[in-house]
Coordinates of C-alpha atoms in Angstrom, one line a residue:
X11 CA -56.3 -0.8 -129.0
X12 CA -57.7 -1.4 -125.4
X13 CA -56.2 1.2 -122.3
X14 CA -56.9 0.5 -118.7
X15 CA -59.6 2.7 -117.6
X16 CA -57.7 4.9 -115.7
X17 CA -55.9 6.7 -119.0
X18 CA -57.6 9.2 -120.6
X19 CA -54.9 10.1 -123.2
X20 CA -55.8 13.0 -125.6
X21 CA -59.2 13.2 -123.6
X22 CA -57.5 13.9 -120.5
X23 CA -57.7 18.1 -119.3
X24 CA -60.0 19.5 -122.5
X25 CA -59.7 23.0 -123.1
X26 CA -63.1 24.7 -121.6
X27 CA -65.2 25.6 -124.4
X28 CA -68.5 24.7 -122.8
X29 CA -68.6 21.6 -125.3
X30 CA -66.2 19.0 -124.7
X31 CA -67.1 17.0 -127.7
X32 CA -66.0 20.1 -129.8
X33 CA -62.9 20.4 -127.4
X34 CA -61.7 17.0 -128.5
X35 CA -62.5 17.6 -131.7
X36 CA -60.7 20.7 -132.3
X37 CA -57.5 19.0 -130.1
X38 CA -57.4 16.0 -132.7
X39 CA -57.6 18.6 -135.7
X40 CA -54.8 20.5 -134.6
X41 CA -52.5 17.8 -133.6
X42 CA -53.2 15.7 -136.9
X43 CA -51.2 18.9 -138.6
X44 CA -48.3 17.3 -137.1
X45 CA -48.8 14.2 -138.9
X46 CA -50.2 12.0 -136.1
X47 CA -52.8 8.9 -136.9
X48 CA -55.7 8.3 -135.0
X49 CA -53.9 5.2 -134.0
X50 CA -51.5 7.4 -132.2
X51 CA -53.7 9.6 -130.9
X52 CA -56.0 6.8 -129.1
X53 CA -53.0 5.6 -127.0
X54 CA -51.8 6.4 -123.5
X55 CA -50.0 10.1 -123.4
X56 CA -46.4 10.2 -121.5
X57 CA -45.3 13.4 -121.2
X58 CA -41.8 14.1 -121.3
X59 CA -40.4 17.3 -119.5
X60 CA -37.7 18.8 -121.8
X61 CA -35.5 21.4 -119.4
X62 CA -32.6 21.6 -122.3
X63 CA -31.3 25.1 -122.6
X64 CA -28.2 26.4 -124.4
X65 CA -27.6 28.1 -121.1
X66 CA -27.5 24.8 -119.2
X67 CA -24.6 22.4 -120.0
X68 CA -25.6 20.4 -117.2
X69 CA -28.6 19.4 -119.8
X70 CA -26.4 19.2 -122.5
X71 CA -27.5 15.6 -123.3
X72 CA -31.0 16.4 -123.1
X73 CA -31.9 15.3 -126.9
X74 CA -30.4 11.8 -126.7
X75 CA -32.3 11.5 -123.5
X76 CA -35.7 12.4 -124.7
X77 CA -35.0 10.2 -127.9
X78 CA -34.3 7.2 -125.5
X79 CA -37.2 7.9 -123.2
X80 CA -39.6 8.0 -126.5
X81 CA -38.2 4.6 -127.5
X82 CA -39.1 3.2 -124.3
X83 CA -42.4 4.6 -124.1
X84 CA -43.1 3.3 -127.7
X85 CA -42.0 -0.1 -126.7
X86 CA -44.8 -0.1 -124.3
X87 CA -47.5 0.8 -126.6
X88 CA -48.0 4.4 -125.7
X89 CA -47.3 7.7 -127.2
X90 CA -44.7 9.9 -125.9
X91 CA -44.9 13.9 -126.4
X92 CA -42.4 16.4 -125.1
X93 CA -42.8 19.8 -123.8
X94 CA -40.5 22.5 -122.3
X95 CA -40.2 24.0 -118.9
X96 CA -37.9 26.7 -117.2
X97 CA -34.4 25.3 -117.2
X98 CA -31.7 26.5 -114.1
X99 CA -28.2 26.4 -114.0
X100 CA -26.2 27.4 -111.1
X101 CA -23.9 29.7 -112.9
X102 CA -26.3 31.0 -115.4
X103 CA -29.4 32.4 -113.0
X104 CA -29.3 35.9 -111.4
X105 CA -29.3 36.5 -108.6
X106 CA -29.3 32.9 -107.9
X107 CA -30.8 29.5 -109.0
X108 CA -32.7 29.1 -105.9
X109 CA -34.5 32.6 -106.5
X110 CA -36.0 30.8 -109.4
X111 CA -36.4 27.3 -108.0
X112 CA -40.3 27.9 -106.7
X113 CA -40.9 29.3 -110.0
X114 CA -39.7 26.3 -111.9
X115 CA -41.7 24.2 -109.7
X116 CA -44.9 26.0 -110.4
X117 CA -44.1 26.0 -114.3
X118 CA -43.9 22.1 -113.9
X119 CA -46.8 21.8 -111.9
X120 CA -49.3 23.7 -113.9
X121 CA -48.0 22.2 -117.1
X122 CA -48.5 18.6 -116.0
X123 CA -52.0 19.9 -114.5
X124 CA -52.9 21.3 -118.2
X125 CA -51.7 18.8 -120.5
X126 CA -53.3 15.7 -121.6
X127 CA -50.7 13.5 -120.3
X128 CA -51.3 10.2 -118.4
X129 CA -47.8 10.3 -116.8
X130 CA -44.8 12.3 -116.8
X131 CA -41.0 11.8 -117.1
X132 CA -39.1 14.4 -115.3
X133 CA -35.7 15.1 -116.8
X134 CA -33.5 17.5 -114.9
X135 CA -29.9 17.4 -113.4
X136 CA -28.6 20.7 -112.2
X137 CA -29.2 21.7 -108.6
X138 CA -32.3 23.2 -108.4
X139 CA -34.1 21.3 -111.5
X140 CA -34.7 17.9 -109.6
X141 CA -36.1 19.5 -106.4
X142 CA -38.3 22.0 -108.5
X143 CA -39.6 19.0 -110.8
X144 CA -40.5 16.8 -107.5
X145 CA -42.2 19.9 -106.0
X146 CA -44.3 20.4 -108.8
X147 CA -45.2 16.9 -109.4
X148 CA -46.0 16.3 -105.7
X149 CA -48.6 19.1 -106.1
X150 CA -49.9 18.1 -109.3
X151 CA -50.3 14.6 -108.2
X152 CA -50.1 12.5 -111.6
X153 CA -48.3 9.5 -112.1
X154 CA -44.3 11.0 -112.4
X155 CA -40.9 9.3 -112.7
X156 CA -37.4 11.3 -112.4
X157 CA -34.6 10.9 -114.6
X158 CA -31.7 12.9 -114.1
X159 CA -29.2 13.7 -116.7
X160 CA -26.3 12.4 -115.2
X161 CA -22.9 13.7 -113.8
X162 CA -20.1 15.0 -116.3
X163 CA -16.9 13.3 -116.8
X164 CA -13.8 14.4 -115.1
X165 CA -10.9 16.0 -116.7
X166 CA -7.2 15.8 -116.1
X167 CA -4.7 18.7 -115.3
X168 CA -1.2 18.5 -115.2
X169 CA -1.4 14.7 -114.3
X170 CA -4.2 15.1 -111.7
X171 CA -7.9 14.0 -112.0
X172 CA -9.7 17.2 -111.7
X173 CA -13.8 17.6 -111.5
X174 CA -16.1 20.7 -110.8
X175 CA -17.0 22.0 -108.7
X176 CA -14.9 21.2 -105.6
X177 CA -11.5 21.5 -107.8
X178 CA -12.8 24.6 -109.0
X179 CA -12.8 26.0 -105.4
X180 CA -9.5 24.3 -104.4
X181 CA -7.7 26.1 -107.5
X182 CA -9.5 29.0 -107.3
X183 CA -8.2 29.1 -103.3
X184 CA -4.7 28.4 -104.5
X185 CA -5.0 31.6 -107.2
X186 CA -6.0 33.5 -104.3
X187 CA -3.1 32.6 -102.0
X188 CA -0.9 33.4 -105.1
X189 CA 0.2 29.6 -104.9
X190 CA -0.7 29.6 -108.8
X191 CA -0.4 32.1 -111.4
X192 CA -2.7 33.6 -114.1
X193 CA -1.4 31.1 -116.9
X194 CA -2.4 28.2 -114.5
X195 CA -5.5 29.2 -113.4
X196 CA -6.5 29.7 -117.2
X197 CA -5.2 26.5 -117.9
X198 CA -7.1 24.5 -115.5
X199 CA -10.3 26.5 -116.4
X200 CA -10.4 24.2 -119.6
X201 CA -9.5 21.2 -117.9
X202 CA -12.2 21.2 -115.1
X203 CA -15.4 20.0 -117.0
X204 CA -14.9 16.8 -119.2
X205 CA -18.1 16.7 -120.6
X206 CA -21.7 17.7 -120.3
X207 CA -23.5 17.0 -117.1
X208 CA -23.8 17.6 -113.6
X209 CA -20.8 18.1 -111.2
X210 CA -18.7 15.4 -111.0
X211 CA -18.6 15.3 -107.0
X212 CA -20.9 14.8 -104.2
X213 CA -22.6 18.2 -104.7
X214 CA -26.2 19.2 -104.9
X215 CA -27.2 17.7 -108.3
X216 CA -25.6 14.4 -107.2
X217 CA -27.0 14.5 -103.8
X218 CA -30.5 14.9 -105.3
X219 CA -30.4 12.1 -107.7
X220 CA -29.5 9.7 -105.1
X221 CA -31.8 11.2 -103.3
X222 CA -34.8 10.9 -105.6
X223 CA -33.6 7.2 -106.3
X224 CA -33.7 6.3 -102.7
X225 CA -36.9 8.0 -102.0
X226 CA -38.6 5.9 -104.6
X227 CA -39.1 8.4 -107.5
X228 CA -36.6 7.1 -109.9
X229 CA -35.2 3.6 -111.0
X230 CA -32.9 1.7 -109.1
X231 CA -29.3 2.3 -110.0
X232 CA -30.3 5.2 -112.2
X233 CA -28.5 7.9 -110.0
X234 CA -25.1 7.5 -111.0
X235 CA -24.2 7.0 -114.5
X236 CA -22.3 9.5 -116.2
X237 CA -24.2 11.9 -118.4
X238 CA -22.2 10.6 -121.7
X239 CA -22.6 6.8 -121.0
X240 CA -24.4 3.9 -122.5
X241 CA -25.6 3.0 -119.0
X242 CA -27.5 6.5 -119.0
X243 CA -29.3 6.2 -122.2
X244 CA -30.3 2.5 -121.1
X245 CA -31.9 3.9 -118.0
X246 CA -33.8 6.7 -120.1
X247 CA -35.1 3.9 -122.2
X248 CA -36.2 2.0 -119.1
X249 CA -37.8 5.1 -117.6
X250 CA -40.0 5.5 -120.5
X251 CA -41.1 1.9 -120.4
X252 CA -41.9 2.1 -116.8
X253 CA -43.8 5.6 -117.1
X254 CA -46.2 4.1 -119.3
X255 CA -47.0 1.3 -116.5
X256 CA -47.2 4.0 -113.9
X257 CA -50.0 5.6 -115.8
X258 CA -51.5 2.3 -116.2
X259 CA -51.5 1.5 -112.7
X260 CA -52.3 5.0 -111.3
X261 CA -49.2 5.2 -108.8
X262 CA -49.0 8.7 -108.0
X263 CA -46.0 10.5 -105.9
X264 CA -47.8 10.9 -102.8
X265 CA -48.2 7.0 -102.4
X266 CA -44.6 6.8 -102.8
X267 CA -43.1 9.7 -101.0
X268 CA -44.6 8.9 -97.7
X269 CA -43.0 9.8 -94.3
X270 CA -41.0 6.6 -94.3
X271 CA -39.5 7.3 -97.7
X272 CA -38.6 10.7 -96.6
X273 CA -36.8 9.4 -93.6
X274 CA -34.9 7.1 -96.3
X275 CA -33.8 10.1 -98.2
X276 CA -32.8 12.1 -95.2
X277 CA -30.8 9.0 -94.2
X278 CA -28.9 8.9 -97.7
X279 CA -28.4 12.2 -97.5
X280 CA -26.4 11.9 -94.4
X281 CA -24.8 8.7 -95.6
X282 CA -23.4 10.4 -98.7
X283 CA -22.0 13.4 -96.9
X284 CA -24.4 15.1 -99.3
X285 CA -25.0 18.9 -99.8
X286 CA -26.7 20.9 -97.2
X287 CA -29.0 22.1 -100.1
X288 CA -30.4 18.8 -99.9
X289 CA -32.0 19.3 -96.6
X290 CA -33.9 22.7 -97.8
X291 CA -35.1 20.7 -101.0
X292 CA -36.5 17.7 -99.2
X293 CA -38.1 20.5 -96.5
X294 CA -39.9 22.0 -99.4
X295 CA -41.0 18.4 -101.1
X296 CA -42.1 17.2 -97.7
X297 CA -44.1 20.7 -97.3
X298 CA -45.9 20.1 -100.5
X299 CA -47.0 16.8 -99.5
X300 CA -48.3 18.1 -96.0
X301 CA -45.0 17.4 -93.7
X302 CA -42.9 19.6 -91.8
X303 CA -39.1 19.3 -91.1
X304 CA -38.3 18.3 -87.7
X305 CA -34.6 19.7 -87.1
X306 CA -34.1 17.8 -83.8
X307 CA -35.1 14.7 -85.1
X308 CA -32.8 15.0 -88.2
X309 CA -30.1 15.4 -86.0
X310 CA -30.9 12.5 -84.0
X311 CA -31.0 10.4 -87.3
X312 CA -27.3 12.2 -88.1
X313 CA -26.0 10.8 -84.9
X314 CA -26.9 7.1 -85.9
X315 CA -25.9 7.4 -89.5
X316 CA -22.2 7.4 -90.7
X317 CA -20.8 8.8 -93.7
X318 CA -19.8 5.8 -96.1
X319 CA -19.3 7.5 -99.5
X320 CA -15.7 8.5 -100.1
X321 CA -16.3 11.6 -102.8
X322 CA -15.1 14.9 -103.0
X323 CA -15.6 17.3 -101.2
X324 CA -15.1 15.0 -98.1
X325 CA -13.3 12.3 -99.7
X326 CA -11.2 11.2 -102.8
X327 CA -13.3 10.2 -105.6
X328 CA -15.9 11.2 -108.1
X329 CA -19.4 10.4 -109.6
X330 CA -18.2 7.7 -112.4
X331 CA -16.2 6.0 -109.5
X332 CA -19.2 5.6 -107.3
X333 CA -21.2 4.4 -110.2
X334 CA -18.5 1.9 -111.1
X335 CA -18.6 1.0 -107.4
X336 CA -22.3 -0.1 -107.4
X337 CA -23.9 3.2 -106.6
X338 CA -27.0 3.6 -104.5
X339 CA -27.4 0.0 -104.5
X340 CA -24.6 -1.0 -102.9
X341 CA -24.7 1.9 -100.4
X342 CA -28.2 0.8 -99.3
X343 CA -26.7 -2.7 -98.8
X344 CA -24.3 -1.1 -96.0
X345 CA -27.3 0.9 -94.8
X346 CA -29.7 -2.1 -94.8
X347 CA -30.9 -2.0 -91.0
X348 CA -31.3 1.6 -91.0
X349 CA -33.9 1.8 -94.0
X350 CA -37.4 1.8 -94.0
X351 CA -37.7 -1.3 -96.3
X352 CA -41.2 -1.5 -96.8
X353 CA -41.7 1.7 -98.7
X354 CA -43.2 1.4 -102.3
X355 CA -40.9 2.6 -105.0
X356 CA -42.1 3.6 -108.7
X357 CA -41.3 0.2 -109.7
X358 CA -44.1 -1.0 -108.3
X359 CA -42.3 -3.2 -105.8
X360 CA -40.9 -2.1 -102.4
X361 CA -37.4 -0.8 -101.3
X362 CA -36.7 -3.9 -99.6
X363 CA -37.5 -6.1 -103.0
X364 CA -35.4 -3.8 -105.0
X365 CA -32.5 -4.0 -102.3
X366 CA -32.6 -7.9 -102.5
X367 CA -31.8 -8.3 -106.1
X368 CA -28.8 -5.6 -105.8
X369 CA -25.8 -7.1 -107.2
X370 CA -23.2 -8.8 -104.7
X371 CA -20.7 -6.6 -103.4
X372 CA -16.9 -6.5 -104.5
X373 CA -14.0 -4.9 -103.0
X374 CA -13.5 -1.2 -103.7
X375 CA -12.8 2.0 -101.5
X376 CA -15.8 4.1 -102.7
X377 CA -18.3 2.7 -100.4
X378 CA -17.2 2.2 -97.1
X379 CA -18.7 -0.5 -94.9
X380 CA -20.6 0.8 -91.9
X381 CA -17.2 -0.7 -89.5
X382 CA -14.8 1.7 -91.6
X383 CA -16.8 4.8 -92.3
X384 CA -15.4 8.0 -93.7
X385 CA -16.9 9.8 -90.7
X386 CA -18.4 8.3 -87.4
X387 CA -21.8 10.4 -87.6
X388 CA -23.9 11.9 -90.5
X389 CA -22.7 14.3 -92.8
X390 CA -24.9 17.2 -91.5
X391 CA -25.2 18.2 -87.9
X392 CA -28.1 20.9 -86.4
X393 CA -27.1 23.8 -84.1
X394 CA -29.1 26.0 -81.9
X395 CA -28.5 28.5 -79.8
X396 CA -29.2 32.3 -79.2
X397 CA -27.6 33.2 -82.6
X398 CA -30.2 30.8 -84.3
X399 CA -33.4 30.2 -82.2
X400 CA -35.0 28.3 -85.1
X401 CA -31.6 26.4 -86.1
X402 CA -28.6 26.4 -88.3
X403 CA -26.7 23.7 -89.8
X404 CA -22.8 22.6 -90.3
X405 CA -21.7 20.3 -92.9
X406 CA -19.6 18.7 -89.8
X407 CA -18.1 16.1 -92.1
X408 CA -16.3 19.0 -94.1
X409 CA -15.2 21.2 -91.3
X410 CA -11.7 21.2 -89.4
X411 CA -11.6 19.3 -86.6
X412 CA -9.5 21.9 -84.7
X413 CA -12.5 24.4 -85.5
X414 CA -15.4 22.3 -84.5
X415 CA -15.1 23.9 -80.8
X416 CA -14.2 27.3 -81.3
X417 CA -14.8 30.7 -79.8
X418 CA -13.5 33.7 -81.8
X419 CA -14.2 37.8 -82.4
X420 CA -17.0 38.6 -84.8
X421 CA -15.7 40.3 -88.0
X422 CA -19.1 41.5 -89.6
X423 CA -20.0 41.7 -93.3
X424 CA -23.6 43.5 -93.9
X425 CA -24.2 41.7 -97.3
X426 CA -22.6 40.7 -100.4
X427 CA -21.6 44.1 -101.6
X428 CA -19.8 44.8 -98.3
X429 CA -18.2 41.3 -98.4
X430 CA -16.9 42.1 -102.1
X431 CA -15.8 45.4 -101.0
X432 CA -13.4 44.5 -98.0
X433 CA -12.8 41.0 -98.0
X434 CA -9.4 41.5 -99.7
X435 CA -8.7 44.9 -98.0
X436 CA -5.2 44.6 -96.7
X437 CA -6.3 47.0 -93.7
X438 CA -9.2 44.9 -93.0
X439 CA -8.9 44.0 -89.0
X440 CA -8.9 40.2 -89.3
X441 CA -7.1 37.2 -87.9
X442 CA -7.1 33.2 -88.4
X443 CA -9.1 33.0 -85.2
X444 CA -11.6 35.3 -85.9
X445 CA -15.3 34.1 -87.0
X446 CA -16.5 35.9 -90.3
X447 CA -20.3 36.9 -90.1
X448 CA -22.0 37.3 -93.4
X449 CA -25.6 38.6 -92.9
X450 CA -28.9 39.9 -95.0
X451 CA -28.1 36.7 -97.4
X452 CA -31.3 34.6 -96.5
X453 CA -34.6 33.9 -98.5
X454 CA -35.5 37.4 -98.1
X455 CA -32.5 39.3 -97.7
X456 CA -30.4 38.7 -100.8
X457 CA -33.2 37.6 -102.1
X458 CA -33.2 33.9 -102.9
X459 CA -30.3 32.7 -100.3
X460 CA -27.4 32.4 -102.3
X461 CA -24.7 29.9 -102.2
X462 CA -22.3 32.7 -100.7
X463 CA -22.0 31.3 -97.1
X464 CA -18.8 29.9 -98.6
X465 CA -17.2 33.3 -97.3
X466 CA -13.8 33.5 -99.0
X467 CA -10.6 33.4 -96.9
X468 CA -9.5 37.1 -96.6
X469 CA -6.5 37.4 -99.2
X470 CA -4.1 38.5 -96.9
X471 CA -4.6 35.2 -94.4
X472 CA -4.7 33.1 -97.5
X473 CA -1.3 34.3 -98.4
X474 CA -0.3 33.2 -94.9
X475 CA -1.6 29.5 -95.6
X476 CA -4.9 29.8 -93.8
X477 CA -7.2 27.5 -95.5
X478 CA -10.1 27.6 -93.2
X479 CA -11.9 29.9 -90.6
X480 CA -15.3 29.6 -88.8
X481 CA -17.8 31.3 -90.8
X482 CA -21.4 32.1 -90.0
X483 CA -24.3 33.3 -92.5
X484 CA -27.9 33.0 -93.3
X485 CA -27.3 31.9 -96.7
X486 CA -26.2 28.6 -98.5
X487 CA -23.3 26.7 -99.8
X488 CA -22.5 25.0 -102.7
X489 CA -22.5 20.9 -101.9
X490 CA -19.0 21.1 -103.6
X491 CA -17.5 23.1 -100.6
X492 CA -16.1 22.3 -97.5
X493 CA -15.0 24.4 -94.4
X494 CA -16.0 25.2 -91.0
X495 CA -19.0 27.0 -92.0
X496 CA -22.4 27.5 -90.3
X497 CA -25.3 27.7 -92.6
X498 CA -29.1 28.5 -92.9
X499 CA -29.1 30.7 -89.6
X500 CA -32.8 31.0 -88.9
X501 CA -34.5 33.5 -88.5
X502 CA -32.5 35.3 -91.1
X503 CA -31.3 38.8 -90.2
X504 CA -33.8 41.0 -92.1
X505 CA -36.7 38.9 -90.4
X506 CA -35.5 39.8 -87.3
X507 CA -32.9 37.1 -86.5
X508 CA -30.3 37.6 -84.0
X509 CA -27.5 37.5 -86.4
X510 CA -28.7 40.9 -87.3
X511 CA -27.6 42.0 -83.7
X512 CA -23.9 41.1 -84.0
X513 CA -21.6 43.6 -83.7
X514 CA -17.4 43.6 -84.8
X515 CA -15.5 42.3 -82.0
X516 CA -18.2 40.5 -80.4
X517 CA -17.2 37.0 -78.9
X518 CA -18.9 34.0 -80.7
X519 CA -18.7 30.3 -79.5
X520 CA -19.3 27.5 -81.5
X521 CA -19.7 24.0 -80.1
X522 CA -20.7 21.2 -82.6
X523 CA -20.3 18.4 -80.1
X524 CA -23.0 20.4 -77.9
X525 CA -24.7 21.5 -81.1
X526 CA -24.5 25.1 -79.9
X527 CA -23.9 28.4 -81.6
X528 CA -23.9 31.0 -79.1
X529 CA -23.2 35.0 -79.1
X530 CA -21.4 35.8 -76.1
X531 CA -23.0 38.9 -75.2
X532 CA -25.4 39.7 -72.2
X533 CA -29.0 39.3 -72.5
X534 CA -30.0 43.1 -71.6
X535 CA -27.3 44.3 -74.2
X536 CA -29.1 42.4 -77.0
X537 CA -32.5 43.6 -75.8
X538 CA -31.0 46.8 -76.2
X539 CA -29.6 46.3 -79.8
X540 CA -33.2 44.7 -80.5
X541 CA -34.9 47.9 -79.5
X542 CA -32.2 50.2 -81.2
X543 CA -32.7 48.4 -84.6
X544 CA -36.5 48.0 -84.4
X545 CA -37.8 49.0 -88.0
X546 CA -34.4 49.6 -89.4
X547 CA -33.7 46.6 -91.5
X548 CA -36.9 45.9 -93.3
X549 CA -37.2 44.4 -96.7
X550 CA -38.9 46.7 -99.3
X551 CA -41.7 45.0 -100.9
X552 CA -41.2 45.4 -105.0
X553 CA -44.1 46.9 -106.8
X554 CA -44.2 44.4 -109.4
X555 CA -43.5 40.7 -110.8
X556 CA -42.0 37.6 -109.5
X557 CA -39.7 39.5 -107.3
X558 CA -43.0 41.1 -105.5
X559 CA -44.5 37.5 -105.1
X560 CA -41.1 36.0 -104.0
X561 CA -40.8 38.4 -101.1
X562 CA -44.4 38.2 -100.0
X563 CA -44.8 34.6 -99.7
X564 CA -41.0 33.1 -99.0
X565 CA -40.5 30.9 -96.1
X566 CA -37.5 30.2 -94.1
X567 CA -35.0 27.6 -94.7
X568 CA -36.2 25.1 -92.1
X569 CA -39.6 25.2 -94.3
X570 CA -37.8 24.6 -97.6
X571 CA -37.7 28.1 -98.9
X572 CA -41.0 27.5 -100.6
X573 CA -43.6 29.9 -101.1
X574 CA -46.3 29.4 -98.3
X575 CA -49.1 29.3 -100.6
X576 CA -47.4 26.4 -102.4
X577 CA -47.6 24.0 -99.3
X578 CA -50.1 21.7 -98.6
X579 CA -53.1 23.4 -96.8
X580 CA -53.2 20.2 -94.7
X581 CA -50.4 19.1 -92.4
X582 CA -50.2 15.5 -91.9
X583 CA -46.9 15.5 -89.4
X584 CA -43.4 16.1 -89.1
X585 CA -40.5 14.1 -90.8
X586 CA -38.3 12.5 -89.6
X587 CA -41.0 11.1 -87.7
X588 CA -40.9 10.9 -83.7
X589 CA -40.4 7.6 -82.2
X590 CA -40.7 6.3 -78.8

């Protein structure tokens, strides 16, 4: 058979023996032991990243997806070969999956570089896997296409539709507040997850699936089919077919994920009311391609972009409902004039061309028209002030309106252990008007910036019916959570950030309208505290292993919590781009 000149197949990335001919001879000899013919080995090779794991139910449909992708590859006359990488699940990663995201990205990048593949299909789903794969692919610069595993089906509890993990948090909150008993919490535990797949709400996995699609890295319409549906398998087959074409066209990620494409991703993140983690991941992906995150421009974009998706945790519906309503293509119809339509997508066509072929809209209540949004501005707002000189964020669409302008007394927790030990202490000096401060849980402090920013309401207040309080941390929060929660405070406490200076009883002022978060303490007092704390709260450098690599190289939230040595050596600009 005849291949395009830019595909190398088995001849790609030959092992260094000092004799290329012998390297190819040896490679073919070994792989023929698996039963391959010369005809098969002479074709374009598409690698398929297998992130299946018994510890990752979000990827429980991986075997079926791989078979469907292989079918698509072979329909195009190429050879599919799967290979494994690290697999991460939120609930099965200690100390937190974010700690391991960069390791997975390195694994993905190096395997793409090392193996004889002309293109690669990235199959991921759970929160950190899709960003890790896109980060790795961005650095490897080979033709790549993303396929997500899809969301789980919802369950049912006493006649009510439930799904992970917004409802997990709702029921756990009721249990902490003694609104439900041991029997019911055990019962609902078996009802929340209806099948394998990622969370059934607008959490991080769903956010990144939609973001990958609008960024041009996955097929139009492929973000939303649930994991165990025929639509999901059909998209897997189509993804395999398109991967072969990508190899022959030489279409790499840097030609797709441009500044304009990243702006589209930010826009959809905001319109989804999506996970705050999405901002960290997009900053990391952008950094691999040479672009820094401009938080001020992102906030300006937020002011112009309404939330249109009626999904939990900020709405009523689930991912399967979003799919039935038309998915991302339908959302893009509503965002039409706000999108950069000239950008290239993984289909080889522009986003505008794909949008023009989207099905006609029909009546539904999951994707709102811009004239009737869920929220008039974007889901995320950027805050600054003397408590967060480099910025912090709040998921304003999920915050309580009465707390968006608030002044309260600080109640400080020094870290996760302190929080666990004292949050439910009946003697804790705390009221509903106070501001809970949790520090030392940033990229360096925890380490890994865990999703502990969703600080639980103290049990004695929960019993009184308190559902929300202002909470501030240098950590992250699950995309499935809601509340008036300030996150990603930068610099983090252990990096010398002012969050480390807050004392119990200090007054803290939050104004989302003014985009401000302030510690109401005189400057001279803050200076005195800074001098007194010098050298006291430093991170100990581990002596060995990945932990040492992490602590010595991890960046802050606004830089994507990536490793500095993995970012592009050339800074090409910032995103979103400044205009006017």
